[in-house]
Amino acid sequence: MTNSKWQIAILFLATFGYSLGVSAASDAQRIDEMEAQLQAQRALMEQQQRMLEKMSAELELLKANRTAASPPTKVEAGQSESGHVLSNTPVPGTAEPAMSVAAATKPEASKTPRLSAQVYGFAQADAIYDFKQVDPNWTDTLRVSTIPTQSGTYGNDGDFVFSVRQSRLGIKGDYGDDVTFLLEGELFGVGADEGQTTLRVRHAWATYRNLGMGQTWSNFMDIDIFPNTIDYWGPTGMVFYRNQQARYTFATGADEFAISIEDPSTALSVGRFRDTTVCNLPNPPEDCESSGSTAEDLFQSYNELPDLTGRYRKNGDFGHFQVAGIVRHLGYERLDTGAKGDEIGWGINTSASLKTFGQDRLKLQVAYGEGIGNYMNDGGLDIAPDSADISTASAETIPLLGISAYYDHYWNQQWSTSIGWSMTDLDTTAGQAPGEFKRGQIAQVNVLHHPTDNVMLGTEFLWGEREDVSGARGTDYRIQFSLKVNFDTGNLMQAR
């Protein structure tokens, strides 16, 4: 090979090797550049993902806080008050988006619990045959104090009654755990509406945390020992009273301890002086002859202090037992002269509902005190004259014993029976009238059937006896058939 050829070959090889070196260097640089770009893109995507998540969270909060009555403002819509769009692009040098005015000014989520409310109650019809007769205003139920002790007082024996007066309607609910309310009525008229089928309030009760106020079961009673019976009035010797009150319940876990001050209402009797005219009373006014008033017209209760009660209840697998106490200031006054006096009443109520077999319950109560008659289910009296001599007579509290014992037996899911007895026994004073109530007893037995949910058919036999201060007695017995259909809407606010 000539020299020129070697020179050409050497030049070619050198040029080719240089080209390979330049190409290799260029590829390595491109790899480095692409890796850097890829890392930058990944960082940007992660930043955008975080931005999207934050924007989504802000949007959900804004939707939750916005009300239909308040349309979104420009700020809430992502605009400044001048109309400029507020950017959520990242602030230079940071990985987080800039906070919008909407995010900076949005209100906190509402902490007010939502309202729950449900309407409930039942329609009940009673068909009753009374083998005797009671006070015509009380034919819908066997209230033993309305049994006459003299035959023929209310006509011939035998009375048939249809009644819907037990029917009930109520609404209850809460605002979370701290606030509750209850408003309930029924058609059984009492007091001024005695004997009528008319709406009256049973419960009007509100609570805030541990404090409750309104009208509901007295803190002195135990509603859970009321038997599974269908007669309206129930056990005569049971402490049973819905009263206006303010109650505080202490947190004690599964058990209960509560104190209350309750509306005082003295059950007062002027006894044998009921028809005594004003002029024959001690210290008569000068113009007594011009007055046609009697002692019954002039003497009334005088209540300047509330009743004070305390209650402790122990709950457990066995059921529960309860002890309650009450102290009362029983005042009375004379309208024509303004003379007044007072007595102290007190009482203890012990009760228990004990599990026996299956769903069966033994329900017991013994109550004793002086001047607690107003809290009894029937026949109660608080104070009465202590002497038959009008010139020396004063007021005296009436000792009272109340007993109730019932057994609720459940044959199966559809059939049940309740059987039991109850008694109220009052001591007497020398100033009481012979025809006043002294003792009452009631006994009941029934068979109840639940053919389907919310429906009850039942038959009950009742016997009652009343005894007066004079010793005179009257008895009554009746049979009752009832149909009851319950209803309950559940939480009406749940779907909102």
PDB file of N, CA and C in Angstrom, residues 378-432:
ATOM      1  N   ASP A 378    -104.130   6.325  94.765  1.00  0.00           N
ATOM      2  CA  ASP A 378    -105.549   6.493  95.070  1.00  0.00           C
ATOM      3  C   ASP A 378    -105.766   6.626  96.559  1.00  0.00           C
ATOM      4  N   GLY A 379    -106.773   7.410  96.949  1.00  0.00           N
ATOM      5  CA  GLY A 379    -107.234   7.467  98.327  1.00  0.00           C
ATOM      6  C   GLY A 379    -106.358   8.221  99.286  1.00  0.00           C
ATOM      7  N   GLY A 380    -105.386   8.976  98.761  1.00  0.00           N
ATOM      8  CA  GLY A 380    -104.438   9.626  99.652  1.00  0.00           C
ATOM      9  C   GLY A 380    -104.984  10.848 100.358  1.00  0.00           C
ATOM     10  N   LEU A 381    -104.486  11.088 101.582  1.00  0.00           N
ATOM     11  CA  LEU A 381    -104.832  12.259 102.380  1.00  0.00           C
ATOM     12  C   LEU A 381    -103.591  12.656 103.160  1.00  0.00           C
ATOM     13  N   ASP A 382    -103.296  13.959 103.214  1.00  0.00           N
ATOM     14  CA  ASP A 382    -102.084  14.427 103.878  1.00  0.00           C
ATOM     15  C   ASP A 382    -102.327  14.882 105.312  1.00  0.00           C
ATOM     16  N   ILE A 383    -103.276  15.810 105.505  1.00  0.00           N
ATOM     17  CA  ILE A 383    -103.545  16.312 106.854  1.00  0.00           C
ATOM     18  C   ILE A 383    -105.046  16.384 107.082  1.00  0.00           C
ATOM     19  N   ALA A 384    -105.436  16.236 108.362  1.00  0.00           N
ATOM     20  CA  ALA A 384    -106.845  16.270 108.757  1.00  0.00           C
ATOM     21  C   ALA A 384    -106.928  16.779 110.199  1.00  0.00           C
ATOM     22  N   PRO A 385    -108.118  17.210 110.644  1.00  0.00           N
ATOM     23  CA  PRO A 385    -108.260  17.701 112.029  1.00  0.00           C
ATOM     24  C   PRO A 385    -107.933  16.605 113.042  1.00  0.00           C
ATOM     25  N   ASP A 386    -107.268  17.010 114.118  1.00  0.00           N
ATOM     26  CA  ASP A 386    -106.845  16.023 115.124  1.00  0.00           C
ATOM     27  C   ASP A 386    -107.828  15.888 116.283  1.00  0.00           C
ATOM     28  N   SER A 387    -108.932  16.625 116.234  1.00  0.00           N
ATOM     29  CA  SER A 387    -109.872  16.586 117.352  1.00  0.00           C
ATOM     30  C   SER A 387    -111.295  16.750 116.834  1.00  0.00           C
ATOM     31  N   ALA A 388    -112.233  16.166 117.574  1.00  0.00           N
ATOM     32  CA  ALA A 388    -113.647  16.322 117.237  1.00  0.00           C
ATOM     33  C   ALA A 388    -114.221  17.604 117.818  1.00  0.00           C
ATOM     34  N   ASP A 389    -113.433  18.291 118.638  1.00  0.00           N
ATOM     35  CA  ASP A 389    -113.861  19.542 119.255  1.00  0.00           C
ATOM     36  C   ASP A 389    -113.361  20.698 118.401  1.00  0.00           C
ATOM     37  N   ILE A 390    -114.262  21.443 117.806  1.00  0.00           N
ATOM     38  CA  ILE A 390    -113.889  22.511 116.901  1.00  0.00           C
ATOM     39  C   ILE A 390    -113.066  23.589 117.585  1.00  0.00           C
ATOM     40  N   SER A 391    -113.256  23.770 118.891  1.00  0.00           N
ATOM     41  CA  SER A 391    -112.550  24.844 119.597  1.00  0.00           C
ATOM     42  C   SER A 391    -111.079  24.511 119.828  1.00  0.00           C
ATOM     43  N   THR A 392    -110.733  23.244 119.796  1.00  0.00           N
ATOM     44  CA  THR A 392    -109.347  22.843 120.065  1.00  0.00           C
ATOM     45  C   THR A 392    -108.682  22.156 118.872  1.00  0.00           C
ATOM     46  N   ALA A 393    -109.435  21.948 117.817  1.00  0.00           N
ATOM     47  CA  ALA A 393    -108.918  21.166 116.696  1.00  0.00           C
ATOM     48  C   ALA A 393    -107.779  21.889 115.984  1.00  0.00           C
ATOM     49  N   SER A 394    -106.796  21.119 115.596  1.00  0.00           N
ATOM     50  CA  SER A 394    -105.688  21.598 114.784  1.00  0.00           C
ATOM     51  C   SER A 394    -105.422  20.551 113.705  1.00  0.00           C
ATOM     52  N   ALA A 395    -104.401  20.755 112.890  1.00  0.00           N
ATOM     53  CA  ALA A 395    -104.110  19.816 111.802  1.00  0.00           C
ATOM     54  C   ALA A 395    -103.146  18.733 112.270  1.00  0.00           C
ATOM     55  N   GLU A 396    -103.264  17.574 111.679  1.00  0.00           N
ATOM     56  CA  GLU A 396    -102.395  16.436 111.992  1.00  0.00           C
ATOM     57  C   GLU A 396    -102.088  15.674 110.702  1.00  0.00           C
ATOM     58  N   THR A 397    -100.827  15.288 110.536  1.00  0.00           N
ATOM     59  CA  THR A 397    -100.466  14.491 109.363  1.00  0.00           C
ATOM     60  C   THR A 397    -101.030  13.082 109.499  1.00  0.00           C
ATOM     61  N   ILE A 398    -101.376  12.479 108.351  1.00  0.00           N
ATOM     62  CA  ILE A 398    -101.988  11.155 108.333  1.00  0.00           C
ATOM     63  C   ILE A 398    -100.939  10.097 107.997  1.00  0.00           C
ATOM     64  N   PRO A 399    -100.666   9.158 108.912  1.00  0.00           N
ATOM     65  CA  PRO A 399     -99.767   8.041 108.578  1.00  0.00           C
ATOM     66  C   PRO A 399    -100.407   7.152 107.514  1.00  0.00           C
ATOM     67  N   LEU A 400     -99.586   6.637 106.608  1.00  0.00           N
ATOM     68  CA  LEU A 400    -100.107   5.868 105.472  1.00  0.00           C
ATOM     69  C   LEU A 400     -99.143   4.744 105.119  1.00  0.00           C
ATOM     70  N   LEU A 401     -99.711   3.603 104.794  1.00  0.00           N
ATOM     71  CA  LEU A 401     -98.943   2.441 104.320  1.00  0.00           C
ATOM     72  C   LEU A 401     -99.461   2.042 102.947  1.00  0.00           C
ATOM     73  N   GLY A 402     -98.552   1.896 101.973  1.00  0.00           N
ATOM     74  CA  GLY A 402     -98.922   1.455 100.634  1.00  0.00           C
ATOM     75  C   GLY A 402     -98.144   0.209 100.249  1.00  0.00           C
ATOM     76  N   ILE A 403     -98.851  -0.811  99.779  1.00  0.00           N
ATOM     77  CA  ILE A 403     -98.212  -2.080  99.387  1.00  0.00           C
ATOM     78  C   ILE A 403     -98.683  -2.458  97.990  1.00  0.00           C
ATOM     79  N   SER A 404     -97.765  -2.958  97.183  1.00  0.00           N
ATOM     80  CA  SER A 404     -98.109  -3.437  95.849  1.00  0.00           C
ATOM     81  C   SER A 404     -97.250  -4.649  95.529  1.00  0.00           C
ATOM     82  N   ALA A 405     -97.893  -5.743  95.063  1.00  0.00           N
ATOM     83  CA  ALA A 405     -97.168  -6.972  94.729  1.00  0.00           C
ATOM     84  C   ALA A 405     -97.821  -7.598  93.494  1.00  0.00           C
ATOM     85  N   TYR A 406     -97.064  -7.653  92.387  1.00  0.00           N
ATOM     86  CA  TYR A 406     -97.574  -8.211  91.133  1.00  0.00           C
ATOM     87  C   TYR A 406     -96.523  -9.118  90.500  1.00  0.00           C
ATOM     88  N   TYR A 407     -97.026 -10.069  89.716  1.00  0.00           N
ATOM     89  CA  TYR A 407     -96.124 -10.953  88.972  1.00  0.00           C
ATOM     90  C   TYR A 407     -96.543 -10.947  87.501  1.00  0.00           C
ATOM     91  N   ASP A 408     -95.607 -10.572  86.627  1.00  0.00           N
ATOM     92  CA  ASP A 408     -95.838 -10.584  85.183  1.00  0.00           C
ATOM     93  C   ASP A 408     -95.207 -11.837  84.596  1.00  0.00           C
ATOM     94  N   HIS A 409     -96.044 -12.706  84.033  1.00  0.00           N
ATOM     95  CA  HIS A 409     -95.565 -13.966  83.449  1.00  0.00           C
ATOM     96  C   HIS A 409     -95.777 -13.945  81.937  1.00  0.00           C
ATOM     97  N   TYR A 410     -94.744 -14.356  81.200  1.00  0.00           N
ATOM     98  CA  TYR A 410     -94.814 -14.398  79.741  1.00  0.00           C
ATOM     99  C   TYR A 410     -94.775 -15.858  79.288  1.00  0.00           C
ATOM    100  N   TRP A 411     -95.925 -16.324  78.813  1.00  0.00           N
ATOM    101  CA  TRP A 411     -96.021 -17.718  78.379  1.00  0.00           C
ATOM    102  C   TRP A 411     -95.134 -17.957  77.165  1.00  0.00           C
ATOM    103  N   ASN A 412     -95.135 -17.017  76.251  1.00  0.00           N
ATOM    104  CA  ASN A 412     -94.268 -17.040  75.067  1.00  0.00           C
ATOM    105  C   ASN A 412     -94.252 -15.620  74.505  1.00  0.00           C
ATOM    106  N   GLN A 413     -93.822 -15.457  73.266  1.00  0.00           N
ATOM    107  CA  GLN A 413     -93.724 -14.129  72.680  1.00  0.00           C
ATOM    108  C   GLN A 413     -95.084 -13.479  72.447  1.00  0.00           C
ATOM    109  N   GLN A 414     -96.158 -14.261  72.418  1.00  0.00           N
ATOM    110  CA  GLN A 414     -97.476 -13.723  72.082  1.00  0.00           C
ATOM    111  C   GLN A 414     -98.451 -13.683  73.250  1.00  0.00           C
ATOM    112  N   TRP A 415     -98.203 -14.438  74.298  1.00  0.00           N
ATOM    113  CA  TRP A 415     -99.161 -14.537  75.394  1.00  0.00           C
ATOM    114  C   TRP A 415     -98.498 -14.181  76.720  1.00  0.00           C
ATOM    115  N   SER A 416     -99.262 -13.475  77.567  1.00  0.00           N
ATOM    116  CA  SER A 416     -98.752 -13.113  78.892  1.00  0.00           C
ATOM    117  C   SER A 416     -99.902 -13.013  79.883  1.00  0.00           C
ATOM    118  N   THR A 417     -99.549 -13.070  81.165  1.00  0.00           N
ATOM    119  CA  THR A 417    -100.515 -12.939  82.259  1.00  0.00           C
ATOM    120  C   THR A 417     -99.893 -12.117  83.373  1.00  0.00           C
ATOM    121  N   SER A 418    -100.683 -11.221  83.940  1.00  0.00           N
ATOM    122  CA  SER A 418    -100.255 -10.468  85.113  1.00  0.00           C
ATOM    123  C   SER A 418    -101.258 -10.715  86.228  1.00  0.00           C
ATOM    124  N   ILE A 419    -100.752 -10.959  87.422  1.00  0.00           N
ATOM    125  CA  ILE A 419    -101.614 -11.209  88.577  1.00  0.00           C
ATOM    126  C   ILE A 419    -101.014 -10.505  89.781  1.00  0.00           C
ATOM    127  N   GLY A 420    -101.887  -9.899  90.609  1.00  0.00           N
ATOM    128  CA  GLY A 420    -101.335  -9.228  91.773  1.00  0.00           C
ATOM    129  C   GLY A 420    -102.388  -8.552  92.631  1.00  0.00           C
ATOM    130  N   TRP A 421    -101.890  -7.896  93.695  1.00  0.00           N
ATOM    131  CA  TRP A 421    -102.751  -7.263  94.704  1.00  0.00           C
ATOM    132  C   TRP A 421    -102.061  -6.007  95.216  1.00  0.00           C
ATOM    133  N   SER A 422    -102.874  -5.018  95.609  1.00  0.00           N
ATOM    134  CA  SER A 422    -102.320  -3.779  96.136  1.00  0.00           C
ATOM    135  C   SER A 422    -103.268  -3.192  97.170  1.00  0.00           C
ATOM    136  N   MET A 423    -102.695  -2.452  98.141  1.00  0.00           N
ATOM    137  CA  MET A 423    -103.503  -1.902  99.232  1.00  0.00           C
ATOM    138  C   MET A 423    -102.948  -0.548  99.677  1.00  0.00           C
ATOM    139  N   THR A 424    -103.871   0.364  99.997  1.00  0.00           N
ATOM    140  CA  THR A 424    -103.550   1.610 100.693  1.00  0.00           C
ATOM    141  C   THR A 424    -104.270   1.599 102.034  1.00  0.00           C
ATOM    142  N   ASP A 425    -103.531   1.871 103.107  1.00  0.00           N
ATOM    143  CA  ASP A 425    -104.128   1.857 104.446  1.00  0.00           C
ATOM    144  C   ASP A 425    -103.734   3.132 105.173  1.00  0.00           C
ATOM    145  N   LEU A 426    -104.742   3.948 105.534  1.00  0.00           N
ATOM    146  CA  LEU A 426    -104.505   5.203 106.232  1.00  0.00           C
ATOM    147  C   LEU A 426    -104.922   5.071 107.692  1.00  0.00           C
ATOM    148  N   ASP A 427    -104.117   5.669 108.584  1.00  0.00           N
ATOM    149  CA  ASP A 427    -104.578   5.839 109.957  1.00  0.00           C
ATOM    150  C   ASP A 427    -105.658   6.918 109.972  1.00  0.00           C
ATOM    151  N   THR A 428    -106.449   6.954 111.035  1.00  0.00           N
ATOM    152  CA  THR A 428    -107.526   7.941 111.119  1.00  0.00           C
ATOM    153  C   THR A 428    -107.268   8.907 112.274  1.00  0.00           C
ATOM    154  N   THR A 429    -107.902  10.062 112.202  1.00  0.00           N
ATOM    155  CA  THR A 429    -107.820  11.040 113.281  1.00  0.00           C
ATOM    156  C   THR A 429    -109.211  11.256 113.869  1.00  0.00           C
ATOM    157  N   ALA A 430    -109.237  11.832 115.052  1.00  0.00           N
ATOM    158  CA  ALA A 430    -110.516  12.043 115.733  1.00  0.00           C
ATOM    159  C   ALA A 430    -111.396  13.048 115.009  1.00  0.00           C
ATOM    160  N   GLY A 431    -110.777  13.913 114.181  1.00  0.00           N
ATOM    161  CA  GLY A 431    -111.562  14.929 113.513  1.00  0.00           C
ATOM    162  C   GLY A 431    -112.034  14.539 112.122  1.00  0.00           C
ATOM    163  N   GLN A 432    -111.731  13.346 111.652  1.00  0.00           N
ATOM    164  CA  GLN A 432    -112.171  12.943 110.320  1.00  0.00           C
ATOM    165  C   GLN A 432    -113.644  12.571 110.302  1.00  0.00           C
TER     166      GLN A 432
END
